[in-house]
């Protein structure tokens, strides 16, 4: 791979990275709108299907962030992205909507050993939205490289793992509902 983050006007991204930034911004916006819509809904069954589709789409859109070279922003320090949205109301609305289906367990890092950890869909979804919103603030300010750096960093360190764990949980939940299987209690830490 070639390093496409150099030899460009400061503050702007090379064309190929600008395209990726636009794609990620569109996917992030669509995901956030869908999660907010689900959080205000009254039907958990329909919400699970929507979240399954939206998380799948977000992970597909985010995959290039793990495949491209490391994005290096022009500035050494991150410019202020402005107001940090509070996602706690979103988290609580999702927790209420999902009820007992909110909690699940997963193997945190399949290469580090079989440690099983408890997780919550509401936490994963709210944290993903927070990370995406941070990048969207940079994108809206015209700082595509900064947005891409943030999305790539957070994809590799937080929201990519959170989204894939939540996707596995949602897919399992759909299976349980369709097969009329009971949910087991999550493993206590």
Short mmCIF file of N, CA and C in Angstrom, two decimals:
data_model
loop_
_atom_site.label_atom_id
_atom_site.label_comp_id
_atom_site.label_asym_id
_atom_site.label_seq_id
_atom_site.Cartn_x
_atom_site.Cartn_y
_atom_site.Cartn_z
N UNK A 1 0.84 -1.18 0.00
CA UNK A 1 0.00 0.00 0.00
C UNK A 1 0.88 1.24 0.00
N UNK A 2 0.41 2.24 -0.65
CA UNK A 2 1.14 3.50 -0.64
C UNK A 2 0.56 4.41 0.42
N UNK A 3 1.39 5.31 0.90
CA UNK A 3 0.95 6.26 1.90
C UNK A 3 0.29 7.43 1.19
N UNK A 4 -1.03 7.50 1.29
CA UNK A 4 -1.76 8.55 0.60
C UNK A 4 -2.10 9.71 1.52
N UNK A 5 -1.49 9.76 2.69
CA UNK A 5 -1.83 10.82 3.63
C UNK A 5 -0.87 12.01 3.54
N UNK A 6 0.08 11.95 2.65
CA UNK A 6 1.04 13.05 2.49
C UNK A 6 0.81 13.72 1.13
N UNK A 7 1.51 14.82 0.90
CA UNK A 7 1.46 15.55 -0.37
C UNK A 7 0.05 16.01 -0.73
N UNK A 8 -0.55 16.77 0.16
CA UNK A 8 -1.87 17.33 -0.09
C UNK A 8 -1.95 18.66 0.64
N UNK A 9 -2.97 19.44 0.33
CA UNK A 9 -3.16 20.70 1.03
C UNK A 9 -3.53 20.43 2.48
N UNK A 10 -2.93 21.17 3.43
CA UNK A 10 -3.27 20.96 4.83
C UNK A 10 -4.78 21.11 5.06
N UNK A 11 -5.32 20.22 5.88
CA UNK A 11 -6.74 20.27 6.20
C UNK A 11 -7.63 19.50 5.26
N UNK A 12 -7.09 19.13 4.11
CA UNK A 12 -7.89 18.35 3.16
C UNK A 12 -7.27 16.97 3.02
N UNK A 13 -8.08 16.04 2.60
CA UNK A 13 -7.61 14.67 2.41
C UNK A 13 -7.39 14.42 0.93
N UNK A 14 -6.43 13.56 0.59
CA UNK A 14 -6.30 13.15 -0.81
C UNK A 14 -7.62 12.56 -1.28
N UNK A 15 -7.83 12.55 -2.59
CA UNK A 15 -9.12 12.15 -3.16
C UNK A 15 -9.59 10.79 -2.69
N UNK A 16 -8.70 9.79 -2.66
CA UNK A 16 -9.13 8.46 -2.24
C UNK A 16 -9.57 8.44 -0.78
N UNK A 17 -8.86 9.16 0.07
CA UNK A 17 -9.25 9.22 1.48
C UNK A 17 -10.49 10.09 1.67
N UNK A 18 -10.64 11.12 0.85
CA UNK A 18 -11.83 11.95 0.93
C UNK A 18 -13.07 11.13 0.59
N UNK A 19 -12.94 10.23 -0.38
CA UNK A 19 -14.06 9.35 -0.73
C UNK A 19 -14.40 8.42 0.44
N UNK A 20 -13.38 7.87 1.07
CA UNK A 20 -13.61 7.00 2.23
C UNK A 20 -14.27 7.80 3.35
N UNK A 21 -13.79 9.02 3.58
CA UNK A 21 -14.37 9.87 4.62
C UNK A 21 -15.84 10.14 4.34
N UNK A 22 -16.17 10.42 3.10
CA UNK A 22 -17.58 10.66 2.74
C UNK A 22 -18.43 9.42 2.96
N UNK A 23 -17.89 8.27 2.58
CA UNK A 23 -18.63 7.02 2.77
C UNK A 23 -18.85 6.72 4.25
N UNK A 24 -17.81 6.90 5.06
CA UNK A 24 -17.93 6.64 6.50
C UNK A 24 -18.90 7.64 7.12
N UNK A 25 -18.82 8.90 6.72
CA UNK A 25 -19.72 9.92 7.27
C UNK A 25 -21.17 9.57 6.97
N UNK A 26 -21.45 9.14 5.74
CA UNK A 26 -22.82 8.78 5.37
C UNK A 26 -23.30 7.57 6.18
N UNK A 27 -22.43 6.56 6.30
CA UNK A 27 -22.80 5.36 7.06
C UNK A 27 -22.99 5.68 8.53
N UNK A 28 -22.12 6.53 9.08
CA UNK A 28 -22.22 6.92 10.49
C UNK A 28 -23.53 7.66 10.75
N UNK A 29 -23.84 8.60 9.87
CA UNK A 29 -25.08 9.37 10.02
C UNK A 29 -26.30 8.44 9.96
N UNK A 30 -26.31 7.55 8.99
CA UNK A 30 -27.43 6.62 8.84
C UNK A 30 -27.57 5.73 10.08
N UNK A 31 -26.45 5.25 10.59
CA UNK A 31 -26.48 4.39 11.77
C UNK A 31 -27.03 5.14 12.98
N UNK A 32 -26.55 6.34 13.21
CA UNK A 32 -26.98 7.12 14.37
C UNK A 32 -28.47 7.42 14.30
N UNK A 33 -28.95 7.82 13.12
CA UNK A 33 -30.38 8.09 12.94
C UNK A 33 -31.20 6.83 13.24
N UNK A 34 -30.74 5.68 12.75
CA UNK A 34 -31.45 4.42 12.98
C UNK A 34 -31.48 4.06 14.46
N UNK A 35 -30.34 4.19 15.14
CA UNK A 35 -30.29 3.84 16.56
C UNK A 35 -31.18 4.78 17.38
N UNK A 36 -31.16 6.06 17.06
CA UNK A 36 -32.04 7.00 17.77
C UNK A 36 -33.50 6.67 17.53
N UNK A 37 -33.83 6.28 16.31
CA UNK A 37 -35.20 5.89 15.97
C UNK A 37 -35.61 4.64 16.74
N UNK A 38 -34.73 3.66 16.78
CA UNK A 38 -35.00 2.42 17.52
C UNK A 38 -35.19 2.73 19.00
N UNK A 39 -34.35 3.59 19.55
CA UNK A 39 -34.42 3.91 20.98
C UNK A 39 -35.75 4.55 21.36
N UNK A 40 -36.38 5.23 20.42
CA UNK A 40 -37.67 5.87 20.72
C UNK A 40 -38.85 4.98 20.34
N UNK A 41 -38.59 3.78 19.83
CA UNK A 41 -39.65 2.86 19.42
C UNK A 41 -40.21 2.11 20.62
N UNK A 42 -41.31 1.44 20.38
CA UNK A 42 -41.95 0.68 21.44
C UNK A 42 -41.93 -0.82 21.18
N UNK A 43 -41.36 -1.25 20.05
CA UNK A 43 -41.39 -2.66 19.67
C UNK A 43 -39.99 -3.26 19.66
N UNK A 44 -39.60 -3.96 20.71
CA UNK A 44 -38.26 -4.55 20.73
C UNK A 44 -38.02 -5.56 19.61
N UNK A 45 -39.04 -6.33 19.25
CA UNK A 45 -38.86 -7.35 18.21
C UNK A 45 -38.44 -6.72 16.88
N UNK A 46 -39.13 -5.69 16.46
CA UNK A 46 -38.78 -5.00 15.22
C UNK A 46 -37.43 -4.29 15.36
N UNK A 47 -37.17 -3.77 16.53
CA UNK A 47 -35.92 -3.05 16.78
C UNK A 47 -34.71 -3.95 16.61
N UNK A 48 -34.81 -5.19 17.04
CA UNK A 48 -33.69 -6.13 16.92
C UNK A 48 -33.32 -6.31 15.45
N UNK A 49 -34.32 -6.48 14.60
CA UNK A 49 -34.06 -6.66 13.17
C UNK A 49 -33.41 -5.43 12.56
N UNK A 50 -33.90 -4.26 12.94
CA UNK A 50 -33.32 -3.01 12.41
C UNK A 50 -31.87 -2.88 12.87
N UNK A 51 -31.61 -3.13 14.13
CA UNK A 51 -30.24 -3.02 14.64
C UNK A 51 -29.32 -4.03 13.98
N UNK A 52 -29.80 -5.23 13.72
CA UNK A 52 -29.01 -6.25 13.02
C UNK A 52 -28.59 -5.74 11.64
N UNK A 53 -29.54 -5.18 10.91
CA UNK A 53 -29.24 -4.65 9.57
C UNK A 53 -28.30 -3.45 9.64
N UNK A 54 -28.56 -2.54 10.55
CA UNK A 54 -27.75 -1.31 10.62
C UNK A 54 -26.32 -1.60 11.09
N UNK A 55 -26.15 -2.48 12.05
CA UNK A 55 -24.80 -2.83 12.49
C UNK A 55 -24.03 -3.54 11.38
N UNK A 56 -24.70 -4.41 10.64
CA UNK A 56 -24.04 -5.08 9.51
C UNK A 56 -23.56 -4.06 8.48
N UNK A 57 -24.42 -3.10 8.16
CA UNK A 57 -24.06 -2.07 7.19
C UNK A 57 -22.91 -1.21 7.70
N UNK A 58 -22.94 -0.85 8.97
CA UNK A 58 -21.87 -0.03 9.54
C UNK A 58 -20.54 -0.77 9.52
N UNK A 59 -20.54 -2.03 9.90
CA UNK A 59 -19.30 -2.80 9.87
C UNK A 59 -18.76 -2.95 8.46
N UNK A 60 -19.64 -3.13 7.49
CA UNK A 60 -19.19 -3.22 6.09
C UNK A 60 -18.60 -1.88 5.64
N UNK A 61 -19.24 -0.79 6.02
CA UNK A 61 -18.72 0.54 5.65
C UNK A 61 -17.41 0.84 6.38
N UNK A 62 -17.27 0.35 7.61
CA UNK A 62 -16.08 0.62 8.40
C UNK A 62 -14.89 -0.26 8.08
N UNK A 63 -15.11 -1.38 7.40
CA UNK A 63 -14.02 -2.32 7.11
C UNK A 63 -12.82 -1.67 6.42
N UNK A 64 -13.01 -0.73 5.48
CA UNK A 64 -11.83 -0.09 4.88
C UNK A 64 -10.92 0.60 5.89
N UNK A 65 -11.48 1.02 7.03
CA UNK A 65 -10.65 1.67 8.05
C UNK A 65 -9.59 0.72 8.60
N UNK A 66 -9.88 -0.57 8.61
CA UNK A 66 -8.91 -1.55 9.05
C UNK A 66 -7.99 -2.02 7.94
N UNK A 67 -8.35 -1.70 6.70
CA UNK A 67 -7.58 -2.19 5.56
C UNK A 67 -6.61 -1.15 4.99
N UNK A 68 -6.88 0.14 5.22
CA UNK A 68 -6.01 1.17 4.66
C UNK A 68 -4.83 1.42 5.59
N UNK A 69 -3.82 2.11 5.06
CA UNK A 69 -2.68 2.48 5.89
C UNK A 69 -3.16 3.40 7.00
N UNK A 70 -2.35 3.54 8.04
CA UNK A 70 -2.71 4.43 9.12
C UNK A 70 -2.87 5.85 8.60
N UNK A 71 -3.98 6.46 8.94
CA UNK A 71 -4.24 7.84 8.56
C UNK A 71 -3.48 8.73 9.53
N UNK A 72 -2.74 9.68 8.99
CA UNK A 72 -1.95 10.60 9.81
C UNK A 72 -2.47 12.01 9.56
N UNK A 73 -3.09 12.63 10.57
CA UNK A 73 -3.60 13.99 10.38
C UNK A 73 -2.46 15.00 10.28
N UNK A 74 -2.79 16.17 9.77
CA UNK A 74 -1.78 17.22 9.59
C UNK A 74 -1.26 17.75 10.92
N UNK A 75 -2.15 17.91 11.87
CA UNK A 75 -1.78 18.48 13.16
C UNK A 75 -1.39 17.37 14.14
N UNK A 76 -0.44 17.68 15.00
CA UNK A 76 -0.02 16.70 16.00
C UNK A 76 -1.10 16.49 17.06
N UNK A 77 -1.80 17.56 17.40
CA UNK A 77 -2.85 17.49 18.41
C UNK A 77 -4.20 17.68 17.75
N UNK A 78 -5.17 16.95 18.26
CA UNK A 78 -6.52 17.00 17.71
C UNK A 78 -7.15 18.37 17.95
N UNK A 79 -7.67 19.00 16.88
CA UNK A 79 -8.41 20.24 17.07
C UNK A 79 -9.69 19.96 17.86
N UNK A 80 -10.16 20.96 18.56
CA UNK A 80 -11.38 20.81 19.33
C UNK A 80 -12.53 20.46 18.38
N UNK A 81 -13.20 19.36 18.67
CA UNK A 81 -14.32 18.93 17.83
C UNK A 81 -15.61 19.63 18.23
N UNK A 82 -15.56 20.43 19.29
CA UNK A 82 -16.76 21.14 19.72
C UNK A 82 -17.54 20.34 20.75
N UNK A 83 -18.80 20.61 20.81
CA UNK A 83 -19.71 20.00 21.77
C UNK A 83 -19.67 18.48 21.67
N UNK A 84 -19.48 17.82 22.80
CA UNK A 84 -19.53 16.36 22.87
C UNK A 84 -20.95 15.94 23.23
N UNK A 85 -21.64 15.30 22.31
CA UNK A 85 -23.02 14.89 22.59
C UNK A 85 -23.08 13.89 23.74
N UNK A 86 -24.10 14.02 24.56
CA UNK A 86 -24.31 13.11 25.68
C UNK A 86 -25.20 11.97 25.18
N UNK A 87 -24.68 10.76 25.22
CA UNK A 87 -25.42 9.60 24.72
C UNK A 87 -26.07 8.80 25.86
N UNK A 88 -26.04 9.32 27.07
CA UNK A 88 -26.60 8.58 28.20
C UNK A 88 -28.11 8.37 28.09
N UNK A 89 -28.84 9.37 27.58
CA UNK A 89 -30.29 9.17 27.38
C UNK A 89 -30.55 8.09 26.35
N UNK A 90 -29.74 8.07 25.29
CA UNK A 90 -29.85 7.04 24.27
C UNK A 90 -29.57 5.67 24.89
N UNK A 91 -28.51 5.59 25.67
CA UNK A 91 -28.14 4.34 26.35
C UNK A 91 -29.29 3.83 27.23
N UNK A 92 -29.87 4.73 28.02
CA UNK A 92 -30.95 4.34 28.93
C UNK A 92 -32.20 3.93 28.17
N UNK A 93 -32.53 4.66 27.10
CA UNK A 93 -33.71 4.30 26.30
C UNK A 93 -33.54 2.92 25.67
N UNK A 94 -32.34 2.63 25.18
CA UNK A 94 -32.08 1.31 24.60
C UNK A 94 -32.14 0.22 25.68
N UNK A 95 -31.58 0.51 26.84
CA UNK A 95 -31.60 -0.46 27.95
C UNK A 95 -33.04 -0.81 28.33
N UNK A 96 -33.89 0.22 28.40
CA UNK A 96 -35.30 0.01 28.74
C UNK A 96 -36.00 -0.78 27.64
N UNK A 97 -35.76 -0.41 26.41
CA UNK A 97 -36.41 -1.08 25.27
C UNK A 97 -36.02 -2.55 25.19
N UNK A 98 -34.74 -2.84 25.36
CA UNK A 98 -34.25 -4.21 25.18
C UNK A 98 -34.51 -5.11 26.38
N UNK A 99 -34.69 -4.53 27.55
CA UNK A 99 -34.98 -5.33 28.74
C UNK A 99 -33.92 -6.39 28.98
N UNK A 100 -34.33 -7.63 29.28
CA UNK A 100 -33.35 -8.67 29.58
C UNK A 100 -32.48 -9.06 28.38
N UNK A 101 -32.91 -8.72 27.18
CA UNK A 101 -32.11 -9.03 25.98
C UNK A 101 -30.91 -8.09 25.85
N UNK A 102 -30.86 -7.07 26.68
CA UNK A 102 -29.76 -6.10 26.62
C UNK A 102 -28.42 -6.73 27.00
N UNK A 103 -28.43 -7.64 27.96
CA UNK A 103 -27.19 -8.23 28.47
C UNK A 103 -26.82 -9.48 27.69
N UNK A 104 -25.54 -9.59 27.38
CA UNK A 104 -25.02 -10.78 26.71
C UNK A 104 -23.59 -11.01 27.16
N UNK A 105 -23.02 -12.13 26.78
CA UNK A 105 -21.63 -12.43 27.10
C UNK A 105 -20.88 -12.72 25.81
N UNK A 106 -19.58 -12.47 25.84
CA UNK A 106 -18.75 -12.73 24.67
C UNK A 106 -17.32 -13.02 25.10
N UNK A 107 -16.58 -13.60 24.19
CA UNK A 107 -15.14 -13.74 24.37
C UNK A 107 -14.55 -12.41 23.94
N UNK A 108 -13.93 -11.70 24.87
CA UNK A 108 -13.47 -10.34 24.60
C UNK A 108 -12.42 -10.29 23.50
N UNK A 109 -11.41 -11.11 23.58
CA UNK A 109 -10.37 -11.15 22.56
C UNK A 109 -10.04 -12.61 22.27
N UNK A 110 -10.50 -13.12 21.12
CA UNK A 110 -10.32 -14.55 20.85
C UNK A 110 -8.86 -14.98 20.74
N UNK A 111 -7.94 -14.05 20.58
CA UNK A 111 -6.52 -14.40 20.50
C UNK A 111 -5.81 -14.27 21.84
N UNK A 112 -6.48 -13.70 22.82
CA UNK A 112 -5.86 -13.52 24.13
C UNK A 112 -6.28 -14.60 25.12
N UNK A 113 -7.22 -15.42 24.74
CA UNK A 113 -7.67 -16.48 25.63
C UNK A 113 -9.18 -16.51 25.73
N UNK A 114 -9.68 -17.50 26.44
CA UNK A 114 -11.13 -17.70 26.47
C UNK A 114 -11.87 -16.90 27.54
N UNK A 115 -11.36 -15.75 27.93
CA UNK A 115 -12.03 -14.96 28.95
C UNK A 115 -13.38 -14.47 28.44
N UNK A 116 -14.43 -14.83 29.16
CA UNK A 116 -15.78 -14.42 28.81
C UNK A 116 -16.13 -13.20 29.65
N UNK A 117 -16.66 -12.18 28.99
CA UNK A 117 -17.03 -10.95 29.69
C UNK A 117 -18.50 -10.64 29.44
N UNK A 118 -19.11 -9.98 30.41
CA UNK A 118 -20.49 -9.53 30.26
C UNK A 118 -20.49 -8.22 29.49
N UNK A 119 -21.51 -8.03 28.68
CA UNK A 119 -21.63 -6.80 27.89
C UNK A 119 -23.11 -6.43 27.79
N UNK A 120 -23.36 -5.22 27.33
CA UNK A 120 -24.73 -4.75 27.12
C UNK A 120 -24.83 -4.15 25.72
N UNK A 121 -25.88 -4.53 25.02
CA UNK A 121 -26.13 -3.94 23.70
C UNK A 121 -26.28 -2.43 23.82
N UNK A 122 -26.98 -1.97 24.85
CA UNK A 122 -27.21 -0.53 25.02
C UNK A 122 -25.89 0.22 25.18
N UNK A 123 -24.95 -0.35 25.92
CA UNK A 123 -23.64 0.29 26.08
C UNK A 123 -22.87 0.29 24.76
N UNK A 124 -22.87 -0.85 24.09
CA UNK A 124 -22.15 -0.94 22.81
C UNK A 124 -22.70 0.07 21.81
N UNK A 125 -24.02 0.11 21.66
CA UNK A 125 -24.63 0.99 20.66
C UNK A 125 -24.42 2.46 21.00
N UNK A 126 -24.56 2.82 22.26
CA UNK A 126 -24.35 4.22 22.66
C UNK A 126 -22.89 4.62 22.48
N UNK A 127 -21.96 3.74 22.84
CA UNK A 127 -20.54 4.05 22.68
C UNK A 127 -20.15 4.17 21.21
N UNK A 128 -20.71 3.32 20.36
CA UNK A 128 -20.45 3.41 18.92
C UNK A 128 -20.95 4.76 18.41
N UNK A 129 -22.16 5.14 18.81
CA UNK A 129 -22.70 6.44 18.37
C UNK A 129 -21.81 7.58 18.83
N UNK A 130 -21.31 7.52 20.05
CA UNK A 130 -20.43 8.57 20.57
C UNK A 130 -19.17 8.69 19.72
N UNK A 131 -18.53 7.57 19.41
CA UNK A 131 -17.32 7.59 18.58
C UNK A 131 -17.61 8.13 17.19
N UNK A 132 -18.72 7.70 16.60
CA UNK A 132 -19.07 8.16 15.26
C UNK A 132 -19.39 9.65 15.25
N UNK A 133 -20.09 10.12 16.27
CA UNK A 133 -20.43 11.54 16.36
C UNK A 133 -19.18 12.41 16.47
N UNK A 134 -18.18 11.94 17.19
CA UNK A 134 -16.93 12.69 17.33
C UNK A 134 -16.28 12.88 15.95
N UNK A 135 -16.20 11.81 15.18
CA UNK A 135 -15.65 11.92 13.83
C UNK A 135 -16.52 12.78 12.93
N UNK A 136 -17.84 12.68 13.08
CA UNK A 136 -18.74 13.50 12.26
C UNK A 136 -18.54 14.99 12.53
N UNK A 137 -18.22 15.35 13.77
CA UNK A 137 -17.97 16.76 14.08
C UNK A 137 -16.75 17.27 13.31
N UNK A 138 -15.70 16.47 13.24
CA UNK A 138 -14.52 16.87 12.45
C UNK A 138 -14.86 16.92 10.96
N UNK A 139 -15.61 15.94 10.50
CA UNK A 139 -16.00 15.91 9.08
C UNK A 139 -16.83 17.14 8.72
N UNK A 140 -17.78 17.50 9.57
CA UNK A 140 -18.63 18.67 9.32
C UNK A 140 -17.81 19.96 9.30
N UNK A 141 -16.70 19.99 10.05
CA UNK A 141 -15.83 21.17 10.08
C UNK A 141 -14.84 21.18 8.92
N UNK A 142 -14.93 20.19 8.03
CA UNK A 142 -14.04 20.14 6.87
C UNK A 142 -12.69 19.52 7.15
N UNK A 143 -12.55 18.85 8.28
CA UNK A 143 -11.28 18.20 8.64
C UNK A 143 -11.38 16.70 8.37
N UNK A 144 -11.38 16.34 7.09
CA UNK A 144 -11.55 14.93 6.70
C UNK A 144 -10.45 14.03 7.24
N UNK A 145 -9.20 14.49 7.21
CA UNK A 145 -8.12 13.64 7.73
C UNK A 145 -8.27 13.41 9.23
N UNK A 146 -8.66 14.44 9.95
CA UNK A 146 -8.87 14.29 11.40
C UNK A 146 -10.04 13.35 11.66
N UNK A 147 -11.12 13.50 10.87
CA UNK A 147 -12.27 12.61 11.01
C UNK A 147 -11.87 11.17 10.73
N UNK A 148 -11.13 10.98 9.64
CA UNK A 148 -10.69 9.63 9.29
C UNK A 148 -9.76 9.06 10.35
N UNK A 149 -8.84 9.89 10.85
CA UNK A 149 -7.95 9.40 11.90
C UNK A 149 -8.79 8.93 13.10
N UNK A 150 -9.75 9.76 13.51
CA UNK A 150 -10.57 9.41 14.67
C UNK A 150 -11.37 8.14 14.40
N UNK A 151 -12.02 8.08 13.24
CA UNK A 151 -12.83 6.89 12.93
C UNK A 151 -11.95 5.65 12.86
N UNK A 152 -10.76 5.77 12.26
CA UNK A 152 -9.87 4.61 12.16
C UNK A 152 -9.38 4.18 13.55
N UNK A 153 -8.91 5.14 14.32
CA UNK A 153 -8.43 4.84 15.67
C UNK A 153 -9.53 4.18 16.50
N UNK A 154 -10.72 4.78 16.50
CA UNK A 154 -11.80 4.24 17.33
C UNK A 154 -12.37 2.94 16.76
N UNK A 155 -12.31 2.76 15.44
CA UNK A 155 -12.72 1.49 14.83
C UNK A 155 -11.82 0.37 15.32
N UNK A 156 -10.52 0.62 15.30
CA UNK A 156 -9.55 -0.40 15.70
C UNK A 156 -9.52 -0.62 17.21
N UNK A 157 -9.84 0.40 17.99
CA UNK A 157 -9.71 0.27 19.44
C UNK A 157 -11.03 0.07 20.18
N UNK A 158 -12.13 0.57 19.65
CA UNK A 158 -13.39 0.45 20.40
C UNK A 158 -14.58 0.05 19.54
N UNK A 159 -15.01 0.93 18.64
CA UNK A 159 -16.32 0.68 18.03
C UNK A 159 -16.34 -0.50 17.06
N UNK A 160 -15.24 -0.85 16.45
CA UNK A 160 -15.23 -2.04 15.59
C UNK A 160 -15.49 -3.30 16.40
N UNK A 161 -14.81 -3.40 17.54
CA UNK A 161 -15.01 -4.56 18.42
C UNK A 161 -16.39 -4.54 19.06
N UNK A 162 -16.82 -3.37 19.48
CA UNK A 162 -18.16 -3.26 20.08
C UNK A 162 -19.25 -3.61 19.09
N UNK A 163 -19.08 -3.15 17.85
CA UNK A 163 -20.09 -3.44 16.82
C UNK A 163 -20.11 -4.92 16.46
N UNK A 164 -18.93 -5.53 16.36
CA UNK A 164 -18.92 -6.96 16.00
C UNK A 164 -19.47 -7.81 17.14
N UNK A 165 -19.18 -7.45 18.39
CA UNK A 165 -19.76 -8.17 19.53
C UNK A 165 -21.27 -8.02 19.59
N UNK A 166 -21.73 -6.79 19.39
CA UNK A 166 -23.17 -6.53 19.40
C UNK A 166 -23.86 -7.25 18.24
N UNK A 167 -23.20 -7.29 17.09
CA UNK A 167 -23.78 -7.98 15.94
C UNK A 167 -23.94 -9.47 16.23
N UNK A 168 -22.92 -10.08 16.82
CA UNK A 168 -23.03 -11.50 17.19
C UNK A 168 -24.17 -11.71 18.18
N UNK A 169 -24.30 -10.81 19.14
CA UNK A 169 -25.38 -10.93 20.13
C UNK A 169 -26.74 -10.78 19.47
N UNK A 170 -26.88 -9.81 18.58
CA UNK A 170 -28.16 -9.61 17.89
C UNK A 170 -28.51 -10.79 17.01
N UNK A 171 -27.52 -11.33 16.32
CA UNK A 171 -27.78 -12.49 15.46
C UNK A 171 -28.22 -13.67 16.31
N UNK A 172 -27.59 -13.86 17.44
CA UNK A 172 -27.98 -14.93 18.36
C UNK A 172 -29.38 -14.68 18.91
N UNK A 173 -29.68 -13.44 19.20
CA UNK A 173 -31.00 -13.09 19.71
C UNK A 173 -32.09 -13.40 18.68
N UNK A 174 -31.82 -13.07 17.42
CA UNK A 174 -32.76 -13.40 16.34
C UNK A 174 -32.97 -14.91 16.28
N UNK A 175 -31.89 -15.66 16.39
CA UNK A 175 -31.99 -17.13 16.38
C UNK A 175 -32.85 -17.62 17.55
N UNK A 176 -32.62 -17.07 18.74
CA UNK A 176 -33.41 -17.47 19.91
C UNK A 176 -34.89 -17.16 19.71
N UNK A 177 -35.19 -15.99 19.17
CA UNK A 177 -36.59 -15.61 18.96
C UNK A 177 -37.23 -16.51 17.91
N UNK A 178 -36.55 -16.72 16.79
CA UNK A 178 -37.12 -17.55 15.71
C UNK A 178 -37.28 -19.00 16.13
N UNK A 179 -36.36 -19.51 16.92
CA UNK A 179 -36.42 -20.92 17.34
C UNK A 179 -37.20 -21.08 18.65
N UNK A 180 -37.73 -19.96 19.14
CA UNK A 180 -38.50 -19.96 20.39
C UNK A 180 -37.69 -20.55 21.54
N UNK A 181 -36.43 -20.12 21.62
CA UNK A 181 -35.53 -20.57 22.69
C UNK A 181 -35.49 -19.53 23.80
N UNK A 182 -35.31 -19.99 25.01
CA UNK A 182 -35.20 -19.10 26.16
C UNK A 182 -33.81 -18.48 26.22
N UNK A 183 -33.74 -17.24 26.66
CA UNK A 183 -32.44 -16.61 26.89
C UNK A 183 -31.91 -17.06 28.24
N UNK A 184 -30.64 -17.40 28.29
CA UNK A 184 -29.99 -17.76 29.55
C UNK A 184 -29.54 -16.49 30.24
N UNK A 185 -29.36 -16.57 31.52
CA UNK A 185 -28.84 -15.43 32.27
C UNK A 185 -27.37 -15.24 31.92
N UNK A 186 -26.93 -13.98 31.76
CA UNK A 186 -25.51 -13.74 31.48
C UNK A 186 -24.62 -14.23 32.61
N UNK A 187 -23.41 -14.58 32.26
CA UNK A 187 -22.41 -15.00 33.24
C UNK A 187 -22.02 -13.79 34.08
N UNK A 188 -22.00 -13.96 35.37
CA UNK A 188 -21.61 -12.87 36.26
C UNK A 188 -20.09 -12.76 36.29
N UNK A 189 -19.59 -11.53 36.25
CA UNK A 189 -18.14 -11.31 36.30
C UNK A 189 -17.61 -11.52 37.69
#
